[in-house]
């Protein structure tokens, strides 16, 4: 029998692996609350697993208005096939209107399986989500045609409306110790006896790009850097500022910076306090991934470059002349501060 | 239909393997058995328990109100432990214990032990899965 009264909610799948570093679920909960207001419903989080209690509490503290829990020892490991079965069971029971999944490695494997099972659509790597005020449906804004344009995708008939969103796209809500929310425990699905995937071991891989997403200062370079050697200036500047270095797709294609440091719709989404973007034109597929940056400094020799439209501070000039002067100035200031400290 | 419990972002008790802000078993105003795990608000000491407890033979043991022993004819001691506290009799046997598990931003209390009513029936039993309600 289907429970009554919970239908039509906006749900977020709880990806709590690598917690506290992985914040994508908290970011999606914040967005889901906003979407839920537009649909006059609740924002729900779904938690599958075994020892899940701290994550349930954390999601409530970050804005979940109801949490659905399926808890069992055989759900203790993130496994796409079994988790898809479990989530689909919950969807069938409670019929959410919207289902959001973090665009992590697991989410990218898991979400399409869920969408296939539910026979609904899925927009991958959305950079924005809105509720159409007239139709009351989710508008999923996602890069298309190799990132050359942003497409608005809707799922008019099938439910739930599904989307994946990469980490760093939205801003999480502050932690609220005083929050409380209902939690619904649902009977777990059986383990898959005929599952073709058997988990033998788990090994953590380093993700160099993750530091870029978490960095407070990012120095980024594009085609306008002109040569691989110029990227050394970016690394030097980032080192002085305690930041990280990223690059645009053209810079990656040129081989000036590794692909795991690519910023853009098909790369990393960043949200530093300060971004210094050098020799970047400001193409849409790049700037769409900078949205949450707090202060943007742009250096480009073309005064009409689109990057200046989103910059808080623009410097017109050749990066290969400006960056060495900037580096010398910072080094000089540091040395004088060190002298002051010793005085 | 699945049960819906109100859960705090800050502190909860583990009951039947599930989170609960608080729990009341029995009548806290009566003369019989009762056990109350009070909701804990941010910044308050935790956990907070009130209870009227009886032995296996049905004999009255003690009454506590918000962690303070208000009736204690048998001289039961409340001892602090590394993760919480325990009620211990003169033979150093534990009536029940509470253990607060600290996570990064929140807390969960696990209560262990067996609690009896005046007829000697086990009403609550606690283990690693938290409290289990045997009789209400």
PDB file of N, CA and C in Angstrom, chain A residues 3-4 6 19-20 42 53-54 56-58 60-61 71 94 175-177 179-186, chain B residues 1-12 14 17-21 42 103-108 129:
ATOM      1  N   UNK A   3       1.915   4.968   0.979  1.00  0.00           N
ATOM      2  CA  UNK A   3       1.577   5.975   1.999  1.00  0.00           C
ATOM      3  C   UNK A   3       0.998   7.208   1.316  1.00  0.00           C
ATOM      4  N   UNK A   4       0.081   7.875   1.983  1.00  0.00           N
ATOM      5  CA  UNK A   4      -0.531   9.074   1.418  1.00  0.00           C
ATOM      6  C   UNK A   4       0.131  10.321   2.016  1.00  0.00           C
ATOM      7  N   UNK A   6       2.731  12.281   1.138  1.00  0.00           N
ATOM      8  CA  UNK A   6       4.118  12.677   0.933  1.00  0.00           C
ATOM      9  C   UNK A   6       4.448  12.898  -0.538  1.00  0.00           C
ATOM     10  N   UNK A  19      32.607  12.065   3.428  1.00  0.00           N
ATOM     11  CA  UNK A  19      32.102  13.141   4.239  1.00  0.00           C
ATOM     12  C   UNK A  19      33.202  13.523   5.233  1.00  0.00           C
ATOM     13  N   UNK A  20      33.515  14.713   5.536  1.00  0.00           N
ATOM     14  CA  UNK A  20      32.863  15.989   5.368  1.00  0.00           C
ATOM     15  C   UNK A  20      33.309  16.731   4.110  1.00  0.00           C
ATOM     16  N   UNK A  42       7.706  19.873   0.112  1.00  0.00           N
ATOM     17  CA  UNK A  42       8.848  19.726   1.012  1.00  0.00           C
ATOM     18  C   UNK A  42      10.078  19.257   0.255  1.00  0.00           C
ATOM     19  N   UNK A  53      23.342   7.252  10.814  1.00  0.00           N
ATOM     20  CA  UNK A  53      22.734   8.231  11.728  1.00  0.00           C
ATOM     21  C   UNK A  53      23.351   9.632  11.615  1.00  0.00           C
ATOM     22  N   UNK A  54      24.699   9.762  11.604  1.00  0.00           N
ATOM     23  CA  UNK A  54      25.233  11.137  11.537  1.00  0.00           C
ATOM     24  C   UNK A  54      24.856  11.872  10.255  1.00  0.00           C
ATOM     25  N   UNK A  56      22.022  11.474   8.520  1.00  0.00           N
ATOM     26  CA  UNK A  56      20.619  11.886   8.649  1.00  0.00           C
ATOM     27  C   UNK A  56      20.551  13.211   9.408  1.00  0.00           C
ATOM     28  N   UNK A  57      21.270  13.286  10.515  1.00  0.00           N
ATOM     29  CA  UNK A  57      21.251  14.510  11.335  1.00  0.00           C
ATOM     30  C   UNK A  57      21.871  15.684  10.575  1.00  0.00           C
ATOM     31  N   UNK A  58      22.926  15.403   9.844  1.00  0.00           N
ATOM     32  CA  UNK A  58      23.617  16.461   9.093  1.00  0.00           C
ATOM     33  C   UNK A  58      22.692  17.035   8.009  1.00  0.00           C
ATOM     34  N   UNK A  60      19.459  17.116   8.041  1.00  0.00           N
ATOM     35  CA  UNK A  60      18.426  17.930   8.701  1.00  0.00           C
ATOM     36  C   UNK A  60      19.008  19.295   9.068  1.00  0.00           C
ATOM     37  N   UNK A  61      20.234  19.281   9.584  1.00  0.00           N
ATOM     38  CA  UNK A  61      20.891  20.541   9.972  1.00  0.00           C
ATOM     39  C   UNK A  61      21.098  21.458   8.767  1.00  0.00           C
ATOM     40  N   UNK A  71      17.798   1.311   5.807  1.00  0.00           N
ATOM     41  CA  UNK A  71      18.991   0.958   6.569  1.00  0.00           C
ATOM     42  C   UNK A  71      19.113  -0.562   6.683  1.00  0.00           C
ATOM     43  N   UNK A  94       6.670   6.801  -2.689  1.00  0.00           N
ATOM     44  CA  UNK A  94       6.372   8.173  -2.261  1.00  0.00           C
ATOM     45  C   UNK A  94       6.209   9.158  -3.423  1.00  0.00           C
ATOM     46  N   UNK A 175      24.880  25.383   8.752  1.00  0.00           N
ATOM     47  CA  UNK A 175      24.498  24.305   9.673  1.00  0.00           C
ATOM     48  C   UNK A 175      23.594  24.877  10.767  1.00  0.00           C
ATOM     49  N   UNK A 176      22.413  24.284  10.957  1.00  0.00           N
ATOM     50  CA  UNK A 176      21.462  24.753  11.968  1.00  0.00           C
ATOM     51  C   UNK A 176      21.288  23.664  13.020  1.00  0.00           C
ATOM     52  N   UNK A 177      21.948  23.837  14.173  1.00  0.00           N
ATOM     53  CA  UNK A 177      21.866  22.838  15.248  1.00  0.00           C
ATOM     54  C   UNK A 177      20.443  22.696  15.784  1.00  0.00           C
ATOM     55  N   UNK A 179      17.644  22.650  14.159  1.00  0.00           N
ATOM     56  CA  UNK A 179      16.657  22.105  13.217  1.00  0.00           C
ATOM     57  C   UNK A 179      16.160  20.727  13.658  1.00  0.00           C
ATOM     58  N   UNK A 180      14.981  20.400  13.232  1.00  0.00           N
ATOM     59  CA  UNK A 180      14.414  19.060  13.449  1.00  0.00           C
ATOM     60  C   UNK A 180      13.515  18.740  12.266  1.00  0.00           C
ATOM     61  N   UNK A 181      13.409  17.466  11.944  1.00  0.00           N
ATOM     62  CA  UNK A 181      12.585  17.073  10.788  1.00  0.00           C
ATOM     63  C   UNK A 181      12.123  15.633  10.966  1.00  0.00           C
ATOM     64  N   UNK A 182      11.005  15.285  10.347  1.00  0.00           N
ATOM     65  CA  UNK A 182      10.572  13.890  10.421  1.00  0.00           C
ATOM     66  C   UNK A 182      11.494  12.977   9.620  1.00  0.00           C
ATOM     67  N   UNK A 183      11.719  11.795  10.159  1.00  0.00           N
ATOM     68  CA  UNK A 183      12.515  10.782   9.454  1.00  0.00           C
ATOM     69  C   UNK A 183      11.636   9.551   9.270  1.00  0.00           C
ATOM     70  N   UNK A 184      11.609   9.035   8.067  1.00  0.00           N
ATOM     71  CA  UNK A 184      10.771   7.883   7.738  1.00  0.00           C
ATOM     72  C   UNK A 184      11.678   6.712   7.395  1.00  0.00           C
ATOM     73  N   UNK A 185      11.580   5.678   8.191  1.00  0.00           N
ATOM     74  CA  UNK A 185      12.378   4.472   7.946  1.00  0.00           C
ATOM     75  C   UNK A 185      11.540   3.506   7.104  1.00  0.00           C
ATOM     76  N   UNK A 186      12.119   3.071   6.020  1.00  0.00           N
ATOM     77  CA  UNK A 186      11.400   2.204   5.086  1.00  0.00           C
ATOM     78  C   UNK A 186      12.084   0.837   5.066  1.00  0.00           C
TER      79      UNK A 186
ATOM     80  N   UNK B   1       2.208   0.859   7.433  1.00  0.00           N
ATOM     81  CA  UNK B   1       2.781   2.079   6.883  1.00  0.00           C
ATOM     82  C   UNK B   1       3.999   2.482   7.704  1.00  0.00           C
ATOM     83  N   UNK B   2       5.087   2.946   7.050  1.00  0.00           N
ATOM     84  CA  UNK B   2       6.301   3.269   7.795  1.00  0.00           C
ATOM     85  C   UNK B   2       6.053   4.350   8.834  1.00  0.00           C
ATOM     86  N   UNK B   3       6.757   4.189   9.977  1.00  0.00           N
ATOM     87  CA  UNK B   3       6.627   5.126  11.091  1.00  0.00           C
ATOM     88  C   UNK B   3       7.432   6.383  10.797  1.00  0.00           C
ATOM     89  N   UNK B   4       6.928   7.535  11.258  1.00  0.00           N
ATOM     90  CA  UNK B   4       7.596   8.815  11.047  1.00  0.00           C
ATOM     91  C   UNK B   4       7.984   9.381  12.401  1.00  0.00           C
ATOM     92  N   UNK B   5       9.288   9.569  12.649  1.00  0.00           N
ATOM     93  CA  UNK B   5       9.772  10.118  13.920  1.00  0.00           C
ATOM     94  C   UNK B   5      10.367  11.484  13.694  1.00  0.00           C
ATOM     95  N   UNK B   6      10.186  12.378  14.682  1.00  0.00           N
ATOM     96  CA  UNK B   6      10.850  13.671  14.606  1.00  0.00           C
ATOM     97  C   UNK B   6      12.282  13.503  15.105  1.00  0.00           C
ATOM     98  N   UNK B   7      13.233  13.966  14.309  1.00  0.00           N
ATOM     99  CA  UNK B   7      14.655  13.782  14.614  1.00  0.00           C
ATOM    100  C   UNK B   7      15.327  15.147  14.681  1.00  0.00           C
ATOM    101  N   UNK B   8      16.206  15.299  15.666  1.00  0.00           N
ATOM    102  CA  UNK B   8      16.928  16.554  15.864  1.00  0.00           C
ATOM    103  C   UNK B   8      18.216  16.562  15.043  1.00  0.00           C
ATOM    104  N   UNK B   9      18.629  17.768  14.656  1.00  0.00           N
ATOM    105  CA  UNK B   9      19.916  17.891  13.964  1.00  0.00           C
ATOM    106  C   UNK B   9      21.071  17.823  14.941  1.00  0.00           C
ATOM    107  N   UNK B  10      20.768  17.894  16.240  1.00  0.00           N
ATOM    108  CA  UNK B  10      21.824  18.032  17.238  1.00  0.00           C
ATOM    109  C   UNK B  10      22.040  16.758  18.057  1.00  0.00           C
ATOM    110  N   UNK B  11      20.972  16.244  18.664  1.00  0.00           N
ATOM    111  CA  UNK B  11      21.120  15.068  19.530  1.00  0.00           C
ATOM    112  C   UNK B  11      19.888  14.189  19.439  1.00  0.00           C
ATOM    113  N   UNK B  12      20.115  12.888  19.359  1.00  0.00           N
ATOM    114  CA  UNK B  12      19.022  11.925  19.337  1.00  0.00           C
ATOM    115  C   UNK B  12      19.399  10.685  20.128  1.00  0.00           C
ATOM    116  N   UNK B  14      19.083   6.424  20.210  1.00  0.00           N
ATOM    117  CA  UNK B  14      18.908   5.302  19.287  1.00  0.00           C
ATOM    118  C   UNK B  14      17.877   4.358  19.894  1.00  0.00           C
ATOM    119  N   UNK B  17      17.178   0.779  16.730  1.00  0.00           N
ATOM    120  CA  UNK B  17      18.068   1.026  15.600  1.00  0.00           C
ATOM    121  C   UNK B  17      17.742   2.287  14.818  1.00  0.00           C
ATOM    122  N   UNK B  18      16.861   3.117  15.380  1.00  0.00           N
ATOM    123  CA  UNK B  18      16.424   4.337  14.675  1.00  0.00           C
ATOM    124  C   UNK B  18      16.612   5.554  15.567  1.00  0.00           C
ATOM    125  N   UNK B  19      16.771   6.698  14.923  1.00  0.00           N
ATOM    126  CA  UNK B  19      16.951   7.939  15.661  1.00  0.00           C
ATOM    127  C   UNK B  19      15.614   8.441  16.192  1.00  0.00           C
ATOM    128  N   UNK B  20      15.640   8.939  17.422  1.00  0.00           N
ATOM    129  CA  UNK B  20      14.455   9.603  17.976  1.00  0.00           C
ATOM    130  C   UNK B  20      14.913  10.741  18.873  1.00  0.00           C
ATOM    131  N   UNK B  21      14.240  11.861  18.782  1.00  0.00           N
ATOM    132  CA  UNK B  21      14.583  13.023  19.624  1.00  0.00           C
ATOM    133  C   UNK B  21      14.380  12.724  21.094  1.00  0.00           C
ATOM    134  N   UNK B  42      20.250  22.334  21.623  1.00  0.00           N
ATOM    135  CA  UNK B  42      21.643  22.727  21.375  1.00  0.00           C
ATOM    136  C   UNK B  42      22.222  23.463  22.584  1.00  0.00           C
ATOM    137  N   UNK B 103      29.676  12.688  16.874  1.00  0.00           N
ATOM    138  CA  UNK B 103      30.051  12.747  15.457  1.00  0.00           C
ATOM    139  C   UNK B 103      30.609  14.138  15.177  1.00  0.00           C
ATOM    140  N   UNK B 104      30.803  14.476  13.939  1.00  0.00           N
ATOM    141  CA  UNK B 104      31.437  15.764  13.627  1.00  0.00           C
ATOM    142  C   UNK B 104      30.612  16.945  14.125  1.00  0.00           C
ATOM    143  N   UNK B 105      29.306  16.885  13.929  1.00  0.00           N
ATOM    144  CA  UNK B 105      28.465  18.037  14.283  1.00  0.00           C
ATOM    145  C   UNK B 105      27.265  17.662  15.136  1.00  0.00           C
ATOM    146  N   UNK B 106      27.170  16.407  15.568  1.00  0.00           N
ATOM    147  CA  UNK B 106      25.956  15.976  16.252  1.00  0.00           C
ATOM    148  C   UNK B 106      26.263  14.811  17.196  1.00  0.00           C
ATOM    149  N   UNK B 107      25.244  14.440  17.962  1.00  0.00           N
ATOM    150  CA  UNK B 107      25.440  13.425  18.997  1.00  0.00           C
ATOM    151  C   UNK B 107      24.298  12.416  18.977  1.00  0.00           C
ATOM    152  N   UNK B 108      24.634  11.191  19.400  1.00  0.00           N
ATOM    153  CA  UNK B 108      23.616  10.142  19.504  1.00  0.00           C
ATOM    154  C   UNK B 108      23.869   9.372  20.790  1.00  0.00           C
ATOM    155  N   UNK B 129      22.055  -1.643  19.390  1.00  0.00           N
ATOM    156  CA  UNK B 129      21.038  -1.089  18.482  1.00  0.00           C
ATOM    157  C   UNK B 129      20.143  -0.098  19.207  1.00  0.00           C
TER     158      UNK B 129
END
